Amino acid sequence: MYSFDLTDEQKMLTDAVNRYATRQLRAVYRDAEESGALPDDVIQTGWELGLLPALIPEAFGGFGEHSVLNGALIAEELGYGDVAAALHLLSPNLVAIPILLCGTKQQKQTYLPQFCTETFPKATAAFLEASITFDPYDLNTSARLVRNEYVLWGQKTMVINADEAETLLVYAREGQSGNTQAFLVPAKDPRVHINRRDRWMGFHALRTFTVELEGVTIPAENKLGGKAGIDLKQILTCSRIAVAGLGVGLAKAAFEYARDYAKERVAFGEPIAHRQAIAFMLAEMAIEIDATRLLVWEAAWKFDQGKPAVHDAYLAALYAADMALKVTDGAVQVLGGHGYIRDHPVELWLRNGRGLVTLVGSVIV
Amino acid sequence: MPICFEVPPEILNQTQMARMLAEQVMRSISRYYDEHEHERPWEYINVIWPFIQQIEAANLKRSLRRNGAEEEEPKEKKRSTTHVRMIHMIEALSWGDAGIYLCTPSSALGGAAIQAVGTPEQKERFLTRFTRGKPKWGAMAMTEPQAGSDTSAIQTTARLDPQTNEWVLNGTKIFCTNGRLAGCESDGLIVVWATLDKSLGRAGMRPFVVEAGTPGMHIIHQEKKMGIRASDTATIRFENCRIPYDNILGSPELVRPDEHEEKGFKGAMKTFDASRPYVAASAVGIARAAFEFTRDTLAAQGITIPECAPLHKLSAVQRDLLQMEMDLKAAWLLTVRSAALLDAGESNTLEASMAKVKAGKVVTSITQKCVELLGPLGYSQELLVEKWMRDAKINDIYEGTGQINTLIVARRILGYTRSELK
């Protein structure tokens, strides 16, 4: 039967993440955006919430199991706090979750315990390529099997925290099949070049890099999932749900800010929220946020139930990216000239809102 | 219960039957009743009536049990599925034909008002008829020529004749769905909203039950409409129409607005909590009909949507199809949520309006887009797509226009009263 109630455990989880998002992230996000980096202690506090180990089974050092629905709930709360911080905090997931989903037993045993430590894991993924025709199923980066080793060539962008990473999960076109596969690459390999830091319209607090793979050679067993390889659809489904969850949280933040502002800002003798022109924009935002959340939950629930969720997640992410843009744009509009000033957060949220659509593959739950 | 999107098997079975009825009965007579306005689709009415009688009997029983709840403490009761069940039925039937669906013989909105505020005696007296005999209809008469969305402006009066202890109704109601079927073509009834004291505004309004054939109630006109032509939309004139004292729903006592605002009015608003999800479900049904037909027709021409394709690999038509599919899902999920809340006994006024806003908007845009995408086929009366577009529009209008429902959402999220946000 249909139900839309969180369990007690989920409430505890979302409460904890919400507290962190509102108290810690909201306290630093603007300075972090201007200075270009998040304070280490805030990330460490976030890591101590144990969000990732909670998705990893005990057998591999964690204390829970993978639940995309819980992941979506977490993503919403973190997105409500700050999307850049959320992307930073969730970046180890980019390696851990694909291993959890597709890794061989050996790979799980080797790598997953590294994500259950007290300090922030130094692992991230290299997925996106700077091309307008970027297609996850048709990558430019290549991996060719030469004897018992893969040789990787190509250029990746938006590799989060690449400069500090020790392990990179690189997505590449496998020579023989042409399929997209993922490869565990030591980031300190001399043929891995961490090039310039990327500059995006938003997410300035997030440190992402363009990474070049100049014939990096790795043992064949570093291919994720062994011979069978990865299930890219599953990985992208979990990523799309994460993106959509972030979108809901971001939009909720923008909506609430605009709503509160509209109730306080007086023009022509009364709060501007007394006018339908403003009130209707806010109502529209509220409806779209709720609708998107339901799309996200449904896709996540289906995934957790083992039902087909690929298309649902695809639609949820498309819808959420569009919705988040519209809502954050509306929030700037409600604040008028003040919305355009960096004293208020809404301009930042609009810039971040536009970025969601490019995040598929750069965040996963 | 944790988050769950599972449709219970018994609802799926029932929906399956509704879908068969929609496909085999409704679709085959769809065009005929569009072209023969004011004729009655008996093929459908006779098939659906036995099912409706069962539903009405169950609803009546449950409603009476609620009245007696104080005496017999209910044991750990199973969660109701009434409204979730209904929206699935309505969605499936509206996929068949929304106008014909509206001809479903049932107590409908009239019944909902009686269920909401009627006494046990009234429920039995008025609603038993829907559980037996020939097909019957219930209707609600609210709108007047000068009072649409602004229901507080209604002019129809109810005056108590102390001599006979009867209420005397005078006034004219328009846009009454199934008014003629309920008022003179069956042994049905109409719930009529009238004012006992105009100076009290909403607080002076009460619903009254007028049974079919009551002298002084005249069905004077049937509208000719853009769409849902199979549906009966009546104008009713009350000329010294006398009804028994006990036909008033709710307390006859008037309360000053400043003391206890709008007590009588709340009954009507309560029925919207259910009727708005129902309209939203109907909208989704029409939208799905148009979407599926367009998707399949385009697929037959080789235009399909590649799975999870990046946007640069999609044509404008493919993106339109995706947009329609997303909108449809979004509207349906909001509708489901509003119905599930009602079943859980929780307040759903905000969520019902959200669903209604979204579904009304989405069905309008989807059907209009489908006509466009199908080109001359879409516009042709050889197919049903143009009809679905005409049928669709009413869903953004009745049971509160998109704007009225947006206003309700806005007031709720802002915590504003009617005077703060006009």
XYZ file of N, CA and C in Angstrom, chain A residues 101-102 137 230-240 303 309-311 313, chain B residues 307-308:
63
model
N 28.230 -2.207 -5.600
C 27.246 -2.701 -6.570
C 27.834 -3.749 -7.516
N 29.067 -3.518 -7.956
C 29.600 -4.316 -9.068
C 30.928 -4.998 -8.779
N 27.878 6.072 -22.384
C 28.025 4.793 -23.082
C 28.967 4.892 -24.282
N 31.213 -3.866 -15.092
C 30.235 -3.124 -14.293
C 28.859 -3.139 -14.953
N 27.865 -2.848 -14.140
C 26.522 -2.582 -14.658
C 26.341 -1.064 -14.624
N 26.692 -0.427 -15.723
C 26.701 1.036 -15.749
C 25.308 1.619 -15.495
N 24.286 0.906 -15.988
C 22.915 1.387 -15.798
C 22.588 1.521 -14.318
N 22.997 0.495 -13.559
C 22.726 0.521 -12.114
C 23.465 1.668 -11.453
N 24.724 1.821 -11.823
C 25.531 2.887 -11.222
C 24.911 4.244 -11.528
N 24.527 4.436 -12.795
C 23.950 5.726 -13.181
C 22.580 5.940 -12.544
N 21.862 4.858 -12.332
C 20.563 4.986 -11.663
C 20.754 5.535 -10.251
N 21.724 4.980 -9.537
C 22.003 5.476 -8.181
C 22.516 6.917 -8.221
N 23.235 7.235 -9.275
C 23.734 8.594 -9.403
C 22.591 9.571 -9.695
N 21.713 9.170 -10.576
C 20.589 10.057 -10.943
C 19.701 10.321 -9.740
N 14.298 0.826 -6.865
C 15.654 0.276 -6.904
C 15.891 -0.645 -5.709
N 14.227 0.309 -12.267
C 14.183 1.703 -11.816
C 14.981 2.614 -12.740
N 15.548 2.044 -13.795
C 16.447 2.810 -14.654
C 15.733 4.014 -15.274
N 14.592 3.746 -15.882
C 13.869 4.830 -16.550
C 13.286 5.820 -15.539
N 14.504 6.633 -12.671
C 15.580 7.480 -12.160
C 16.006 8.504 -13.215
N 16.787 4.544 -24.558
C 16.828 4.496 -23.098
C 17.959 5.359 -22.544
N 17.594 6.214 -21.605
C 18.574 7.018 -20.873
C 19.542 7.786 -21.773
